[in-house]
Coordinates of N, CA, C and O in Angstrom, one line a residue:
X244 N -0.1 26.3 -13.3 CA 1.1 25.8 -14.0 C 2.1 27.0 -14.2 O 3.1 26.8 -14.9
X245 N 1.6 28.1 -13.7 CA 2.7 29.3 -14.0 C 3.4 29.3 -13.3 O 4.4 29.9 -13.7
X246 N 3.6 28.8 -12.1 CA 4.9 28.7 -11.7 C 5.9 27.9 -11.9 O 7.1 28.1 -12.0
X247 N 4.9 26.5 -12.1 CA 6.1 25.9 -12.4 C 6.9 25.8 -14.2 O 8.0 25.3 -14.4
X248 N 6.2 26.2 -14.9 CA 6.6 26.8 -16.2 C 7.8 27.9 -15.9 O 8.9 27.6 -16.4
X249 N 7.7 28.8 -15.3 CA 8.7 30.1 -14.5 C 9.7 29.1 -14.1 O 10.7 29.2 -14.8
X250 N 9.7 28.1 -13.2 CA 10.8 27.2 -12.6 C 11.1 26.4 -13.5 O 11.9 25.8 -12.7
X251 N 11.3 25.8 -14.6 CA 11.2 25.2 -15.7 C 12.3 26.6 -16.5 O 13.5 26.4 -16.7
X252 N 11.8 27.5 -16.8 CA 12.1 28.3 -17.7 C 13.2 29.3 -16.8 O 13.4 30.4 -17.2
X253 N 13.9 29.0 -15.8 CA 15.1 29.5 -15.0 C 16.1 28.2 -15.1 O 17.3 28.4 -15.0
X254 N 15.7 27.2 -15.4 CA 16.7 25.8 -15.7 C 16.4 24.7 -14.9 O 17.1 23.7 -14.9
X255 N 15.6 24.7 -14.2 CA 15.4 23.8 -13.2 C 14.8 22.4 -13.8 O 13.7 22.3 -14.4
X256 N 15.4 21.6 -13.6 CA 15.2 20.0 -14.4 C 13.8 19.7 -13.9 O 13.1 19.2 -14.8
X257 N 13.2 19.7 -12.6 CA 12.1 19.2 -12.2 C 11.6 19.7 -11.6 O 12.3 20.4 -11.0
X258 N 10.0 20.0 -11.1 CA 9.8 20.4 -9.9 C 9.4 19.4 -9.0 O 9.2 18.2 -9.3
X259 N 9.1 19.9 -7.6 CA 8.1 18.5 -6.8 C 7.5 19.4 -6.5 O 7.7 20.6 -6.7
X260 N 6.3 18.7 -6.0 CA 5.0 18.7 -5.7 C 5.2 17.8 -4.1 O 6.1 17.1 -3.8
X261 N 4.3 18.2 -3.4 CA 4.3 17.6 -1.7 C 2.9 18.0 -1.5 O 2.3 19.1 -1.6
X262 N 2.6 16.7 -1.1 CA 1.5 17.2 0.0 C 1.4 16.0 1.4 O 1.8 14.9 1.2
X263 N 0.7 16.4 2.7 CA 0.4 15.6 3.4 C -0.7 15.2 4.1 O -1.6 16.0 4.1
X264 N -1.0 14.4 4.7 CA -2.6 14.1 5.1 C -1.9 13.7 6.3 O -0.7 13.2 6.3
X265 N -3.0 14.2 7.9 CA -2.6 13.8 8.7 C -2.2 14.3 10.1 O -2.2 13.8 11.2
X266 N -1.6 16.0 9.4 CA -1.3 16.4 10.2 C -1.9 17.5 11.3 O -1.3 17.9 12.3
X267 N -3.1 18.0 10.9 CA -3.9 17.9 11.7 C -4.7 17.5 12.6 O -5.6 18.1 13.1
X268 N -4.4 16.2 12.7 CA -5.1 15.0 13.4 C -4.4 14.9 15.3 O -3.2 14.9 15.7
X269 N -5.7 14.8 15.9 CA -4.8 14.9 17.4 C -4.1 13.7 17.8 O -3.2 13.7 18.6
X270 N -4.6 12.4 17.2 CA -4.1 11.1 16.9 C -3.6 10.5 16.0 O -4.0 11.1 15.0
X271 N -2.8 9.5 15.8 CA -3.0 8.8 14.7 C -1.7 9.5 13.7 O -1.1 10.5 14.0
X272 N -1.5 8.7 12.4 CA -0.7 8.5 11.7 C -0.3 9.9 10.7 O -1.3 10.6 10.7
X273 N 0.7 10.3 10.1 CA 0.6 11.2 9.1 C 1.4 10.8 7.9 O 2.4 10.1 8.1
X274 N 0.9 11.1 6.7 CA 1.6 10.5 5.8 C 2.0 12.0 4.8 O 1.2 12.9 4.8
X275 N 3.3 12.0 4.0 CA 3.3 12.7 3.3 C 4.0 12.2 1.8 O 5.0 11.6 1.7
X276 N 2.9 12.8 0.6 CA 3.6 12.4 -0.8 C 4.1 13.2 -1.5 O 3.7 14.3 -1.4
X277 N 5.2 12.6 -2.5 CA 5.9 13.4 -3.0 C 6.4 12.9 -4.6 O 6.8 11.8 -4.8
X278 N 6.2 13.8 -5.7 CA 6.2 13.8 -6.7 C 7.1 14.3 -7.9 O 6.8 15.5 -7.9
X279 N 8.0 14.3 -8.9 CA 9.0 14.8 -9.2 C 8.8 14.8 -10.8 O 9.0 13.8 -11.5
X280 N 8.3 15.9 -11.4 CA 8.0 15.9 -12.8 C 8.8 16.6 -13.4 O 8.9 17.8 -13.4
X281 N 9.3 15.9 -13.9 CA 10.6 16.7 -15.5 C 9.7 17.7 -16.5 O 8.5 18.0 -16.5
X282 N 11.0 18.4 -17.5 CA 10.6 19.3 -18.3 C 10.0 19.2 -18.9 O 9.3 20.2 -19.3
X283 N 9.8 17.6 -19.5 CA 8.4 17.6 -20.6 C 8.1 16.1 -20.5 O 8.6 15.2 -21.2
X284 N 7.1 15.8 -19.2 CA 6.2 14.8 -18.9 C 5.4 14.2 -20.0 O 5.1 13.0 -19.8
X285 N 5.1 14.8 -20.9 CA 3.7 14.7 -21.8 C 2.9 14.8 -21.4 O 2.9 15.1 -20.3
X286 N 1.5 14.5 -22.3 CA 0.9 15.2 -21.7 C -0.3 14.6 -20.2 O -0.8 13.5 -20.3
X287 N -0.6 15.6 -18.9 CA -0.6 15.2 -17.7 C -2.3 14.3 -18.3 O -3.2 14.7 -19.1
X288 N -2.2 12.9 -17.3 CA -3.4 12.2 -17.3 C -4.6 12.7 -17.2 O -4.8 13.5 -16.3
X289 N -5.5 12.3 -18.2 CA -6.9 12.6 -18.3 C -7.4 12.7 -17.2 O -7.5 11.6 -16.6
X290 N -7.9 13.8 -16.3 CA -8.7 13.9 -15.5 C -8.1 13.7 -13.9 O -8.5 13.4 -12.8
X291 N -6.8 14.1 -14.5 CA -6.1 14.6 -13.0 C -6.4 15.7 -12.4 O -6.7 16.7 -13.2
X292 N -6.4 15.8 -11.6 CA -6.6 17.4 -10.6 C -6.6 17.2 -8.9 O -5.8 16.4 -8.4
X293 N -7.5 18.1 -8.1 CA -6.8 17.7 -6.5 C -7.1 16.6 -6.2 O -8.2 16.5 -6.7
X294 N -6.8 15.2 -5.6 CA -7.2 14.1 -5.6 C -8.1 14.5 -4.2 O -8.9 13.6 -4.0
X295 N -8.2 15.4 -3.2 CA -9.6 15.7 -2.6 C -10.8 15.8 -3.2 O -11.8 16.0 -2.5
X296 N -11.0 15.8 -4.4 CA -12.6 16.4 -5.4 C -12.6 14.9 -5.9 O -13.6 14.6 -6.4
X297 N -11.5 13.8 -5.8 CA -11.9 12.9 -6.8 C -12.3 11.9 -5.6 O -12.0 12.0 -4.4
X298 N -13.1 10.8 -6.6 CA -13.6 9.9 -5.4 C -12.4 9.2 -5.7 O -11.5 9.3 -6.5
X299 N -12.7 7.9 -4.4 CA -11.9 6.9 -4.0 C -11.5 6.1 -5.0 O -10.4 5.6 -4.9
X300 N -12.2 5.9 -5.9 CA -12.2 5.0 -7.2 C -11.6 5.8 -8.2 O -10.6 5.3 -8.8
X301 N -12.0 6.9 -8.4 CA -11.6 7.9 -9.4 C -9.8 7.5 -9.3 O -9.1 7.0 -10.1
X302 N -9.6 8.0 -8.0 CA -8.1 8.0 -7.5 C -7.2 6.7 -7.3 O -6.0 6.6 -7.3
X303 N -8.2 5.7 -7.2 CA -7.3 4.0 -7.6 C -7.5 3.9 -9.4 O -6.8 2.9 -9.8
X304 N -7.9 4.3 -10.1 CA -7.9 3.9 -11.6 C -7.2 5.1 -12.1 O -7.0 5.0 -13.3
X305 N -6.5 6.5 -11.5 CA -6.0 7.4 -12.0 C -4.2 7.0 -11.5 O -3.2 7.2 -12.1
X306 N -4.2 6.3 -10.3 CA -3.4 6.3 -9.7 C -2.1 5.8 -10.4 O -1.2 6.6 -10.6
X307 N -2.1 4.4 -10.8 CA -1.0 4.0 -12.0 C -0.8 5.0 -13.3 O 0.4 5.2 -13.7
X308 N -1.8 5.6 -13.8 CA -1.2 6.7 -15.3 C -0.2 7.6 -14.3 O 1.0 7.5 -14.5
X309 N -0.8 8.3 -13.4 CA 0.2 9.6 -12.5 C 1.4 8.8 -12.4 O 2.3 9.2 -13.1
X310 N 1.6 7.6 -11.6 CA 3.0 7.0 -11.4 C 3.9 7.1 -12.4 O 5.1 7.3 -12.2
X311 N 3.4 7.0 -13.7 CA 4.1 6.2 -15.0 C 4.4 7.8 -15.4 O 5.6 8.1 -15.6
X312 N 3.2 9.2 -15.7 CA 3.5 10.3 -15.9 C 4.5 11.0 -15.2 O 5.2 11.9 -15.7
X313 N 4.5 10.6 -14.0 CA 5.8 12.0 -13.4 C 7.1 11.4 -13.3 O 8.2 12.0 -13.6
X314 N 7.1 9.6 -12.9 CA 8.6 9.1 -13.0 C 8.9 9.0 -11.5 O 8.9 7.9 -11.0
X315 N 9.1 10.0 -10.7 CA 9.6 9.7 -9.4 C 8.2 10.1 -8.5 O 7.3 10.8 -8.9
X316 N 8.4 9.5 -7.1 CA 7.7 9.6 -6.3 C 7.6 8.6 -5.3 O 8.2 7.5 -5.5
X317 N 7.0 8.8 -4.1 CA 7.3 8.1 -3.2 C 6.0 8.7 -1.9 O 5.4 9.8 -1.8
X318 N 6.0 8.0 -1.3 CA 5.3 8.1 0.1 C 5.5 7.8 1.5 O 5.1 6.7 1.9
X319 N 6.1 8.7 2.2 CA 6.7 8.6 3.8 C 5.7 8.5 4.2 O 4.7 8.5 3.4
X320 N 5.4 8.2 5.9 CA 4.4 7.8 6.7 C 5.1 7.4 8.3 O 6.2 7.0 8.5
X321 N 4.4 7.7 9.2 CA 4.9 8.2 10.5 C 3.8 7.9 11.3 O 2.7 8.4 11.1
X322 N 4.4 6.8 12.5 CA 2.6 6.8 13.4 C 3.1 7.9 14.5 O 4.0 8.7 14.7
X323 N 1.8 6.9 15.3 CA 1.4 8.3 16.2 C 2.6 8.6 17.1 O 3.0 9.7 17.5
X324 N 3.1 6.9 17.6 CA 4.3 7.3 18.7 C 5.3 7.6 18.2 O 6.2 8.1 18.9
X325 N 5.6 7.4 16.8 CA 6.9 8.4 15.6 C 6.4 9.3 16.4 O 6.9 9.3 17.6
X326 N 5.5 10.1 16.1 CA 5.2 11.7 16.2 C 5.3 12.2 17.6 O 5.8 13.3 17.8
X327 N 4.9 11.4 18.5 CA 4.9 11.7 19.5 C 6.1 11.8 20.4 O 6.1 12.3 21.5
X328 N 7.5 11.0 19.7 CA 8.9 11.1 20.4 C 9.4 11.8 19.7 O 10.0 12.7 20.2
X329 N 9.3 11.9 18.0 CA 10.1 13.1 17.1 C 9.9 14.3 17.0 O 10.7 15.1 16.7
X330 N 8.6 14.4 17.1 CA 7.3 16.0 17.1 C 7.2 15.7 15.3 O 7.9 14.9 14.7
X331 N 6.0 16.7 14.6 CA 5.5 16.4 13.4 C 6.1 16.8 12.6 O 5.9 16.3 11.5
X332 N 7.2 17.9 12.6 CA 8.0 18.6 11.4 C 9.6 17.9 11.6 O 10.6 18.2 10.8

C-alpha cells in the first residue's frame, strides 16, 4: 500500500488496480479487470488479498463486499477471433 498511499498523498483522487487472465493462453479468450478506489474506502474487506491464493468460493462470497468497497469497476473480455484480427494489446 506504499505506493498507493504516495499516489494519494501527491493529490490523486483514486487509484486503479488492473489485472488480466488470459493472456498467455495460445487460444481462447482474455479478460481484463479493473478497479477504482478512492481516498478513504474504509476499511478493505476481511480477507481480501490475491484472488490467485483464494479458492473459487472464497472469491464468489468475497466478491460482492470488494464491489460495494471500491465503487467502480468493471470487466472487459475479448475472444479468441477479437484477438486474432486486433492482436492482444
Amino acid at each position: 500500500m506504499t505506493v498507493e498511499r504516495e499516489l494519494f498523498r501527491l493529490g490523486n483522487a483514486a487509484v486503479l488496480g488492473i489485472d488480466e487472465v488470459g493472456r498467455g493462453a495460445l487460444a481462447g479468450p482474455v479478460a481484463v479487470g479493473v478497479v477504482a478506489v478512492g481516498r478513504a474506502p474504509g476499511p478493505m474487506p476481511e480477507g481480501l488479498r490475491d484472488s490467485k491464493l483464494l479458492s473459487a468460493a472464497r472469491r464468489a462470497l468475497l466478491a460482492p463486499a470488494c464491489a460495494a468497497w471500491a465503487g467502480l469497476h468493471g470487466v472487459g473480455m475479448a475472444t479468441a477471433a477479437e484477438i486474432d484480427r486486433l492482436g492482444i494489446v
